[in-house]
PDB file of C-alpha atoms and ligand atoms in Angstrom:
ATOM      1  CA  MET A  17      54.429   7.948  10.188  1.00 61.00           C
ATOM      2  CA  THR A  18      53.688   6.372  13.731  1.00 68.00           C
ATOM      3  CA  THR A  19      56.991   5.367  15.669  1.00 72.00           C
ATOM      4  CA  ALA A  20      55.939   2.314  17.643  1.00 83.00           C
ATOM      5  CA  SER A  21      58.216  -0.285  19.071  1.00 90.00           C
ATOM      6  CA  ALA A  22      57.903  -3.828  20.261  1.00 88.00           C
ATOM      7  CA  GLY A  23      56.880  -4.326  23.239  1.00 92.00           C
ATOM      8  CA  GLU A  24      56.014  -7.923  25.255  1.00 96.00           C
ATOM      9  CA  LEU A  25      55.803 -10.518  23.016  1.00 98.00           C
ATOM     10  CA  LEU A  26      52.248 -11.650  22.993  1.00 97.00           C
ATOM     11  CA  TYR A  27      52.234 -14.244  20.464  1.00 95.00           C
ATOM     12  CA  GLU A  28      54.151 -16.213  18.126  1.00 96.00           C
ATOM     13  CA  GLY A  29      53.013 -18.264  15.172  1.00 93.00           C
ATOM     14  CA  LYS A  30      54.312 -19.941  12.240  1.00 91.00           C
ATOM     15  CA  ALA A  31      54.770 -16.872   9.933  1.00 96.00           C
ATOM     16  CA  LYS A  32      54.308 -14.072  12.457  1.00 98.00           C
ATOM     17  CA  LYS A  33      55.181 -12.557  15.975  1.00 98.00           C
ATOM     18  CA  LEU A  34      52.933 -10.227  17.697  1.00 98.00           C
ATOM     19  CA  TYR A  35      54.210  -7.661  20.439  1.00 98.00           C
ATOM     20  CA  ALA A  36      52.406  -5.322  22.689  1.00 98.00           C
ATOM     21  CA  THR A  37      53.037  -1.369  21.811  1.00 98.00           C
ATOM     22  CA  GLU A  38      52.981   1.479  24.275  1.00 97.00           C
ATOM     23  CA  ASP A  39      49.145   1.936  22.988  1.00 97.00           C
ATOM     24  CA  GLY A  40      46.947  -0.472  24.469  1.00 95.00           C
ATOM     25  CA  ASP A  41      44.676  -0.534  21.203  1.00 97.00           C
ATOM     26  CA  ARG A  42      47.498  -1.248  18.906  1.00 98.00           C
ATOM     27  CA  LEU A  43      49.591  -4.105  18.394  1.00 98.00           C
ATOM     28  CA  LEU A  44      53.097  -4.683  16.224  1.00 98.00           C
ATOM     29  CA  VAL A  45      53.253  -7.687  13.789  1.00 98.00           C
ATOM     30  CA  ARG A  46      56.594  -8.827  12.796  1.00 98.00           C
ATOM     31  CA  TYR A  47      56.843 -11.206   9.867  1.00 98.00           C
ATOM     32  CA  LYS A  48      59.222 -14.325   9.877  1.00 98.00           C
ATOM     33  CA  ASP A  49      61.268 -15.739   7.415  1.00 98.00           C
ATOM     34  CA  GLU A  50      59.780 -19.184   8.193  1.00 96.00           C
ATOM     35  CA  ALA A  51      57.614 -21.042   5.998  1.00 96.00           C
ATOM     36  CA  THR A  52      55.663 -24.371   6.739  1.00 95.00           C
ATOM     37  CA  ALA A  53      53.210 -26.760   5.216  1.00 94.00           C
ATOM     38  CA  TYR A  54      51.296 -29.593   5.700  1.00 91.00           C
ATOM     39  CA  ASN A  55      50.394 -28.368   9.353  1.00 85.00           C
ATOM     40  CA  GLY A  56      54.215 -28.015  10.107  1.00 86.00           C
ATOM     41  CA  GLU A  57      55.527 -31.305   8.667  1.00 91.00           C
ATOM     42  CA  LYS A  58      57.324 -29.297   6.023  1.00 95.00           C
ATOM     43  CA  HIS A  59      59.436 -26.354   7.301  1.00 95.00           C
ATOM     44  CA  ALA A  60      62.293 -24.163   5.977  1.00 96.00           C
ATOM     45  CA  MET A  61      63.889 -20.768   6.601  1.00 97.00           C
ATOM     46  CA  ILE A  62      63.262 -18.479   3.853  1.00 97.00           C
ATOM     47  CA  PRO A  63      65.275 -15.379   3.826  1.00 97.00           C
ATOM     48  CA  GLY A  64      63.305 -12.380   2.308  1.00 97.00           C
ATOM     49  CA  LYS A  65      60.115 -14.100   2.952  1.00 98.00           C
ATOM     50  CA  SER A  66      58.956 -11.987   5.870  1.00 98.00           C
ATOM     51  CA  ARG A  67      59.762  -8.580   3.689  1.00 98.00           C
ATOM     52  CA  LEU A  68      57.638  -9.810   0.640  1.00 98.00           C
ATOM     53  CA  ASN A  69      54.621 -11.121   2.780  1.00 98.00           C
ATOM     54  CA  HIS A  70      54.533  -8.120   5.066  1.00 98.00           C
ATOM     55  CA  GLU A  71      54.529  -5.859   1.927  1.00 98.00           C
ATOM     56  CA  ILE A  72      52.256  -7.829   0.015  1.00 98.00           C
ATOM     57  CA  SER A  73      49.771  -7.953   2.966  1.00 98.00           C
ATOM     58  CA  SER A  74      50.183  -4.126   3.791  1.00 98.00           C
ATOM     59  CA  LEU A  75      49.097  -3.567   0.174  1.00 98.00           C
ATOM     60  CA  LEU A  76      46.099  -5.965   0.060  1.00 98.00           C
ATOM     61  CA  PHE A  77      44.766  -4.454   3.385  1.00 98.00           C
ATOM     62  CA  SER A  78      45.171  -1.026   1.645  1.00 98.00           C
ATOM     63  CA  VAL A  79      42.892  -2.052  -1.360  1.00 98.00           C
ATOM     64  CA  LEU A  80      40.302  -3.495   0.862  1.00 98.00           C
ATOM     65  CA  GLU A  81      40.355  -0.064   3.360  1.00 98.00           C
ATOM     66  CA  ALA A  82      40.040   2.071   0.122  1.00 98.00           C
ATOM     67  CA  LYS A  83      36.990   0.007  -0.759  1.00 98.00           C
ATOM     68  CA  GLY A  84      35.388   0.522   2.396  1.00 98.00           C
ATOM     69  CA  VAL A  85      36.041  -2.754   4.346  1.00 98.00           C
ATOM     70  CA  SER A  86      37.702  -2.300   7.785  1.00 98.00           C
ATOM     71  CA  THR A  87      40.763  -4.189   8.376  1.00 98.00           C
ATOM     72  CA  HIS A  88      43.227  -4.392  11.409  1.00 98.00           C
ATOM     73  CA  PHE A  89      45.973  -2.719   9.387  1.00 98.00           C
ATOM     74  CA  ILE A  90      47.231   0.818  10.186  1.00 98.00           C
ATOM     75  CA  GLU A  91      50.537   1.150   8.685  1.00 98.00           C
ATOM     76  CA  ARG A  92      53.683  -0.312   7.830  1.00 98.00           C
ATOM     77  CA  LEU A  93      56.553   0.441  10.207  1.00 98.00           C
ATOM     78  CA  SER A  94      59.445  -1.202   8.715  1.00 97.00           C
ATOM     79  CA  ASP A  95      60.553  -3.530   6.015  1.00 96.00           C
ATOM     80  CA  LYS A  96      59.183  -6.472   8.085  1.00 97.00           C
ATOM     81  CA  GLU A  97      56.894  -5.101  10.672  1.00 98.00           C
ATOM     82  CA  GLN A  98      53.303  -3.411  10.465  1.00 98.00           C
ATOM     83  CA  LEU A  99      51.193  -1.718  13.156  1.00 98.00           C
ATOM     84  CA  VAL A 100      47.445  -3.063  13.394  1.00 98.00           C
ATOM     85  CA  ARG A 101      44.438  -2.758  15.451  1.00 98.00           C
ATOM     86  CA  LYS A 102      43.894  -5.124  18.733  1.00 98.00           C
ATOM     87  CA  VAL A 103      41.549  -7.633  18.207  1.00 98.00           C
ATOM     88  CA  THR A 104      40.145 -10.719  19.451  1.00 98.00           C
ATOM     89  CA  ILE A 105      40.451 -13.301  16.868  1.00 97.00           C
ATOM     90  CA  ILE A 106      37.720 -15.470  16.204  1.00 98.00           C
ATOM     91  CA  PRO A 107      39.201 -19.000  16.080  1.00 98.00           C
ATOM     92  CA  LEU A 108      38.064 -19.779  12.321  1.00 98.00           C
ATOM     93  CA  GLU A 109      39.597 -19.753   9.024  1.00 98.00           C
ATOM     94  CA  VAL A 110      37.164 -18.586   6.541  1.00 98.00           C
ATOM     95  CA  VAL A 111      37.978 -19.908   3.117  1.00 98.00           C
ATOM     96  CA  VAL A 112      36.830 -18.461  -0.193  1.00 99.00           C
ATOM     97  CA  ARG A 113      36.869 -20.689  -3.341  1.00 99.00           C
ATOM     98  CA  ASN A 114      36.700 -19.492  -6.969  1.00 99.00           C
ATOM     99  CA  VAL A 115      38.425 -22.312  -8.858  1.00 98.00           C
ATOM    100  CA  THR A 116      38.850 -25.734  -7.579  1.00 98.00           C
ATOM    101  CA  ALA A 117      42.529 -26.493  -5.958  1.00 98.00           C
ATOM    102  CA  GLY A 118      44.082 -27.709  -2.724  1.00 98.00           C
ATOM    103  CA  SER A 119      42.010 -29.579  -0.336  1.00 97.00           C
ATOM    104  CA  PHE A 120      38.575 -29.053  -1.963  1.00 98.00           C
ATOM    105  CA  ALA A 121      39.899 -30.805  -5.318  1.00 98.00           C
ATOM    106  CA  LYS A 122      41.339 -33.342  -3.029  1.00 97.00           C
ATOM    107  CA  ARG A 123      38.572 -34.023  -0.706  1.00 97.00           C
ATOM    108  CA  PHE A 124      36.029 -34.140  -3.883  1.00 97.00           C
ATOM    109  CA  GLY A 125      38.137 -36.083  -6.344  1.00 98.00           C
ATOM    110  CA  GLN A 126      38.268 -32.905  -8.467  1.00 98.00           C
ATOM    111  CA  GLU A 127      40.949 -31.896 -11.023  1.00 98.00           C
ATOM    112  CA  GLU A 128      42.375 -28.424 -10.065  1.00 98.00           C
ATOM    113  CA  GLY A 129      41.363 -25.387 -12.094  1.00 98.00           C
ATOM    114  CA  ILE A 130      37.552 -25.773 -12.924  1.00 98.00           C
ATOM    115  CA  VAL A 131      35.955 -22.743 -12.265  1.00 98.00           C
ATOM    116  CA  LEU A 132      32.978 -23.073  -9.662  1.00 98.00           C
ATOM    117  CA  PRO A 133      29.644 -21.854 -10.627  1.00 98.00           C
ATOM    118  CA  PHE A 134      29.663 -19.637  -7.705  1.00 98.00           C
ATOM    119  CA  SER A 135      32.098 -18.573  -5.003  1.00 98.00           C
ATOM    120  CA  VAL A 136      32.113 -21.001  -2.019  1.00 98.00           C
ATOM    121  CA  VAL A 137      32.768 -20.056   1.448  1.00 98.00           C
ATOM    122  CA  ASP A 138      34.104 -22.785   3.952  1.00 97.00           C
ATOM    123  CA  PHE A 139      35.136 -22.864   7.454  1.00 98.00           C
ATOM    124  CA  HIS A 140      37.873 -24.441   9.473  1.00 98.00           C
ATOM    125  CA  VAL A 141      38.383 -24.435  13.087  1.00 98.00           C
ATOM    126  CA  LYS A 142      41.685 -22.957  13.809  1.00 97.00           C
ATOM    127  CA  ASP A 143      43.161 -26.132  15.692  1.00 96.00           C
ATOM    128  CA  ASP A 144      46.936 -27.028  14.704  1.00 91.00           C
ATOM    129  CA  ALA A 145      46.384 -30.179  16.815  1.00 94.00           C
ATOM    130  CA  LEU A 146      43.462 -31.180  14.749  1.00 96.00           C
ATOM    131  CA  GLY A 147      44.604 -30.058  11.468  1.00 93.00           C
ATOM    132  CA  ASP A 148      42.253 -27.340  11.195  1.00 95.00           C
ATOM    133  CA  PRO A 149      39.064 -29.235  10.488  1.00 97.00           C
ATOM    134  CA  LEU A 150      36.578 -28.176   8.007  1.00 98.00           C
ATOM    135  CA  ALA A 151      33.366 -27.767   9.722  1.00 98.00           C
ATOM    136  CA  THR A 152      29.748 -27.364   8.865  1.00 98.00           C
ATOM    137  CA  ASP A 153      27.597 -24.466  10.266  1.00 98.00           C
ATOM    138  CA  ASP A 154      25.497 -26.555  12.356  1.00 98.00           C
ATOM    139  CA  GLN A 155      28.971 -28.058  13.654  1.00 98.00           C
ATOM    140  CA  LEU A 156      30.298 -24.930  14.551  1.00 98.00           C
ATOM    141  CA  LEU A 157      26.837 -23.611  16.055  1.00 98.00           C
ATOM    142  CA  VAL A 158      26.737 -26.578  18.428  1.00 98.00           C
ATOM    143  CA  LEU A 159      30.367 -26.375  19.278  1.00 97.00           C
ATOM    144  CA  GLN A 160      29.753 -22.467  19.957  1.00 97.00           C
ATOM    145  CA  TYR A 161      32.664 -21.319  17.725  1.00 97.00           C
ATOM    146  CA  ALA A 162      30.130 -18.537  16.441  1.00 96.00           C
ATOM    147  CA  GLY A 163      26.532 -17.809  16.349  1.00 97.00           C
ATOM    148  CA  LYS A 164      23.865 -18.079  13.395  1.00 96.00           C
ATOM    149  CA  GLY A 165      24.015 -14.497  12.551  1.00 97.00           C
ATOM    150  CA  GLU A 166      27.705 -14.244  12.946  1.00 98.00           C
ATOM    151  CA  LEU A 167      28.316 -17.116  10.566  1.00 98.00           C
ATOM    152  CA  GLU A 168      25.955 -15.313   7.869  1.00 98.00           C
ATOM    153  CA  THR A 169      27.908 -12.042   8.632  1.00 98.00           C
ATOM    154  CA  LEU A 170      31.448 -13.555   8.220  1.00 98.00           C
ATOM    155  CA  LYS A 171      30.456 -15.406   4.923  1.00 98.00           C
ATOM    156  CA  GLN A 172      28.886 -12.109   3.343  1.00 98.00           C
ATOM    157  CA  ARG A 173      31.936 -10.045   4.687  1.00 98.00           C
ATOM    158  CA  ALA A 174      34.190 -12.783   3.124  1.00 99.00           C
ATOM    159  CA  LEU A 175      32.301 -12.684  -0.280  1.00 99.00           C
ATOM    160  CA  GLU A 176      32.724  -8.948  -0.300  1.00 98.00           C
ATOM    161  CA  VAL A 177      36.311  -9.320   0.210  1.00 99.00           C
ATOM    162  CA  ASN A 178      36.566 -11.710  -2.539  1.00 99.00           C
ATOM    163  CA  ASP A 179      34.845  -9.385  -5.054  1.00 98.00           C
ATOM    164  CA  ILE A 180      37.378  -6.757  -4.317  1.00 99.00           C
ATOM    165  CA  LEU A 181      40.270  -8.810  -4.557  1.00 99.00           C
ATOM    166  CA  LYS A 182      39.414 -11.009  -7.709  1.00 98.00           C
ATOM    167  CA  GLU A 183      38.851  -7.865  -9.348  1.00 98.00           C
ATOM    168  CA  TYR A 184      41.952  -6.375  -8.101  1.00 98.00           C
ATOM    169  CA  PHE A 185      44.128  -9.428  -9.230  1.00 98.00           C
ATOM    170  CA  ALA A 186      42.249  -9.762 -12.304  1.00 98.00           C
ATOM    171  CA  ASP A 187      43.458  -6.337 -13.118  1.00 97.00           C
ATOM    172  CA  LYS A 188      46.852  -7.645 -13.105  1.00 98.00           C
ATOM    173  CA  GLY A 189      46.326 -10.555 -15.206  1.00 98.00           C
ATOM    174  CA  ILE A 190      46.167 -12.997 -12.122  1.00 98.00           C
ATOM    175  CA  THR A 191      43.334 -15.273 -11.046  1.00 98.00           C
ATOM    176  CA  LEU A 192      42.417 -15.380  -7.510  1.00 99.00           C
ATOM    177  CA  ILE A 193      41.638 -19.159  -7.049  1.00 99.00           C
ATOM    178  CA  ASP A 194      40.976 -19.149  -3.365  1.00 99.00           C
ATOM    179  CA  PHE A 195      41.951 -17.520  -0.165  1.00 99.00           C
ATOM    180  CA  LYS A 196      41.573 -17.665   3.427  1.00 98.00           C
ATOM    181  CA  LEU A 197      40.849 -14.742   5.873  1.00 98.00           C
ATOM    182  CA  GLU A 198      40.529 -14.416   9.367  1.00 98.00           C
ATOM    183  CA  PHE A 199      38.102 -12.077  11.492  1.00 98.00           C
ATOM    184  CA  GLY A 200      38.178 -10.362  15.247  1.00 98.00           C
ATOM    185  CA  TYR A 201      36.363  -8.006  17.038  1.00 98.00           C
ATOM    186  CA  THR A 202      37.815  -4.859  18.261  1.00 98.00           C
ATOM    187  CA  GLU A 203      37.180  -3.468  21.810  1.00 97.00           C
ATOM    188  CA  ALA A 204      34.348  -1.592  20.847  1.00 97.00           C
ATOM    189  CA  GLY A 205      32.996  -4.846  19.127  1.00 97.00           C
ATOM    190  CA  GLU A 206      33.647  -4.044  15.270  1.00 98.00           C
ATOM    191  CA  LEU A 207      34.033  -7.063  13.342  1.00 98.00           C
ATOM    192  CA  ILE A 208      37.249  -6.703  11.133  1.00 98.00           C
ATOM    193  CA  VAL A 209      39.456  -8.716   8.635  1.00 98.00           C
ATOM    194  CA  ALA A 210      42.784  -9.455  10.576  1.00 98.00           C
ATOM    195  CA  ASP A 211      45.728 -11.569  10.375  1.00 98.00           C
ATOM    196  CA  GLU A 212      47.389 -11.563   7.025  1.00 98.00           C
ATOM    197  CA  ILE A 213      46.572 -11.649   3.151  1.00 98.00           C
ATOM    198  CA  SER A 214      49.644 -12.903   1.222  1.00 98.00           C
ATOM    199  CA  PRO A 215      50.594 -15.447  -1.197  1.00 98.00           C
ATOM    200  CA  ASP A 216      51.026 -17.546   2.058  1.00 98.00           C
ATOM    201  CA  THR A 217      47.126 -17.590   2.361  1.00 98.00           C
ATOM    202  CA  CYS A 218      46.051 -17.065  -1.234  1.00 98.00           C
ATOM    203  CA  ARG A 219      46.301 -19.165  -4.480  1.00 99.00           C
ATOM    204  CA  LEU A 220      47.291 -16.841  -7.459  1.00 99.00           C
ATOM    205  CA  TRP A 221      47.345 -18.289 -11.002  1.00 98.00           C
ATOM    206  CA  ASP A 222      48.904 -16.389 -14.027  1.00 98.00           C
ATOM    207  CA  GLN A 223      45.857 -15.819 -15.952  1.00 98.00           C
ATOM    208  CA  LYS A 224      47.384 -16.986 -19.344  1.00 98.00           C
ATOM    209  CA  THR A 225      49.916 -19.739 -18.366  1.00 98.00           C
ATOM    210  CA  ASN A 226      48.208 -20.864 -14.747  1.00 98.00           C
ATOM    211  CA  GLU A 227      51.677 -20.321 -13.474  1.00 98.00           C
ATOM    212  CA  LYS A 228      51.326 -20.444  -9.638  1.00 98.00           C
ATOM    213  CA  LEU A 229      52.334 -17.262  -7.754  1.00 98.00           C
ATOM    214  CA  ASP A 230      51.713 -18.498  -4.256  1.00 98.00           C
ATOM    215  CA  LYS A 231      53.003 -20.901  -1.521  1.00 98.00           C
ATOM    216  CA  ASP A 232      52.137 -23.885  -3.559  1.00 98.00           C
ATOM    217  CA  VAL A 233      55.517 -23.589  -5.188  1.00 98.00           C
ATOM    218  CA  PHE A 234      56.946 -24.251  -1.439  1.00 98.00           C
ATOM    219  CA  ARG A 235      54.465 -26.852  -0.793  1.00 97.00           C
ATOM    220  CA  ARG A 236      54.495 -28.738  -3.873  1.00 98.00           C
ATOM    221  CA  ASP A 237      58.529 -27.974  -4.681  1.00 97.00           C
ATOM    222  CA  LEU A 238      57.691 -26.142  -7.667  1.00 97.00           C
ATOM    223  CA  GLY A 239      60.475 -23.441  -7.397  1.00 96.00           C
ATOM    224  CA  SER A 240      61.657 -20.547  -5.476  1.00 97.00           C
ATOM    225  CA  LEU A 241      59.465 -18.997  -2.835  1.00 98.00           C
ATOM    226  CA  PRO A 242      61.264 -15.743  -3.046  1.00 98.00           C
ATOM    227  CA  GLU A 243      61.485 -15.440  -6.394  1.00 98.00           C
ATOM    228  CA  THR A 244      57.880 -16.328  -6.865  1.00 98.00           C
ATOM    229  CA  TYR A 245      56.916 -13.838  -4.230  1.00 98.00           C
ATOM    230  CA  GLU A 246      59.057 -11.050  -5.609  1.00 98.00           C
ATOM    231  CA  LYS A 247      57.577 -11.715  -9.011  1.00 98.00           C
ATOM    232  CA  LEU A 248      54.032 -11.206  -7.633  1.00 98.00           C
ATOM    233  CA  TYR A 249      54.903  -8.371  -5.753  1.00 98.00           C
ATOM    234  CA  LYS A 250      56.510  -6.438  -8.765  1.00 98.00           C
ATOM    235  CA  ARG A 251      53.305  -7.380 -10.888  1.00 98.00           C
ATOM    236  CA  LEU A 252      51.092  -5.640  -8.161  1.00 98.00           C
ATOM    237  CA  THR A 253      53.304  -2.652  -7.587  1.00 97.00           C
ATOM    238  CA  GLU A 254      54.882  -1.899 -11.061  1.00 94.00           C
ATOM    239  CA  GLY A 255      52.567  -3.999 -13.145  1.00 77.00           C
ATOM    240  CA  LYS A 256      55.613  -5.943 -14.579  1.00 61.00           C
TER     241      LYS A 256
HETATM  242  P1  TMP B   4      43.354 -25.460   1.213  1.00 64.38           P
HETATM  243  O1  TMP B   4      42.828 -25.780  -0.254  1.00 64.38           O
HETATM  244  O2  TMP B   4      44.451 -26.120   1.707  1.00 64.38           O
HETATM  245  O3  TMP B   4      42.004 -25.727   1.819  1.00 64.38           O
HETATM  246  O4  TMP B   4      43.578 -23.976   1.357  1.00 64.38           O
HETATM  247  C1  TMP B   4      42.570 -22.925   0.579  1.00 64.38           C
HETATM  248  C2  TMP B   4      43.016 -21.631   0.812  1.00 64.38           C
HETATM  249  O5  TMP B   4      43.313 -21.286   2.017  1.00 64.38           O
HETATM  250  C3  TMP B   4      44.550 -21.517   0.313  1.00 64.38           C
HETATM  251  O6  TMP B   4      44.829 -20.192  -0.538  1.00 64.38           O
HETATM  252  C4  TMP B   4      45.404 -21.570   1.407  1.00 64.38           C
HETATM  253  C5  TMP B   4      44.729 -21.052   2.418  1.00 64.38           C
HETATM  254  N1  TMP B   4      45.053 -21.603   3.745  1.00 64.38           N
HETATM  255  C6  TMP B   4      45.592 -20.886   4.681  1.00 64.38           C
HETATM  256  O7  TMP B   4      46.045 -19.653   4.477  1.00 64.38           O
HETATM  257  N2  TMP B   4      45.874 -21.330   6.106  1.00 64.38           N
HETATM  258  C7  TMP B   4      45.780 -22.620   6.270  1.00 64.38           C
HETATM  259  O8  TMP B   4      45.898 -23.171   7.260  1.00 64.38           O
HETATM  260  C8  TMP B   4      44.736 -23.390   5.150  1.00 64.38           C
HETATM  261  C9  TMP B   4      44.237 -24.763   5.510  1.00 64.38           C
HETATM  262  C10 TMP B   4      44.448 -22.934   3.980  1.00 64.38           C
END
């Protein structure tokens, strides 16, 4: 277990704070008890959320690492802090969808819960002021958010993560409906999965009942977020 302490605050987002450490290649992520939805329109302090997202994210990054996918995760440091590799983030949200839900269902007038014939990857530009707009490959290329080969690599890597996580959750009786990834480059130029993978960034439904085990309970006022995340965490760790 490494000891690392939080140095200079480098960045504060909606769900996490990022600090420098004594090691220039490593950063400390401290998860926050804040929940936001609809681009910050809905906002609440939720005690316990930081611990649960930190633990679930640590677990899912470890699942990916064990299957050979490089991520920024190094180790847990406390009940809400983790040590990660420093990367330069690509300013794109890479979304993978297995089943219709959320903005995809809304945009195309689809019911939620229809299994897609193949997994779809879509890119959103990370820009709160613009509401993280969906962008086509050509739009991303012309605006130089990424190169052609880079987009292909991101898609392929995201689908690889999808295969691993879909199987992992299915084993626990949970359907991975959709999720968002962020990627970054290390100083050495390695492309790795970064940010977080948690019920804030995934849609997860119970296979039998379709009960929502993710942030939609907060977005749509369907129940208690900490109770839902705790239930998910227990299912992942204790099979309960
Ligand atoms: P969407 O249906 O709202 O486009 O979301 C698709 C998935 O991506 C869902 O699991 C939530 C996740 N997501 C984020 O984690 N952050 C975001 O800013 C957005 C738009 C989606």
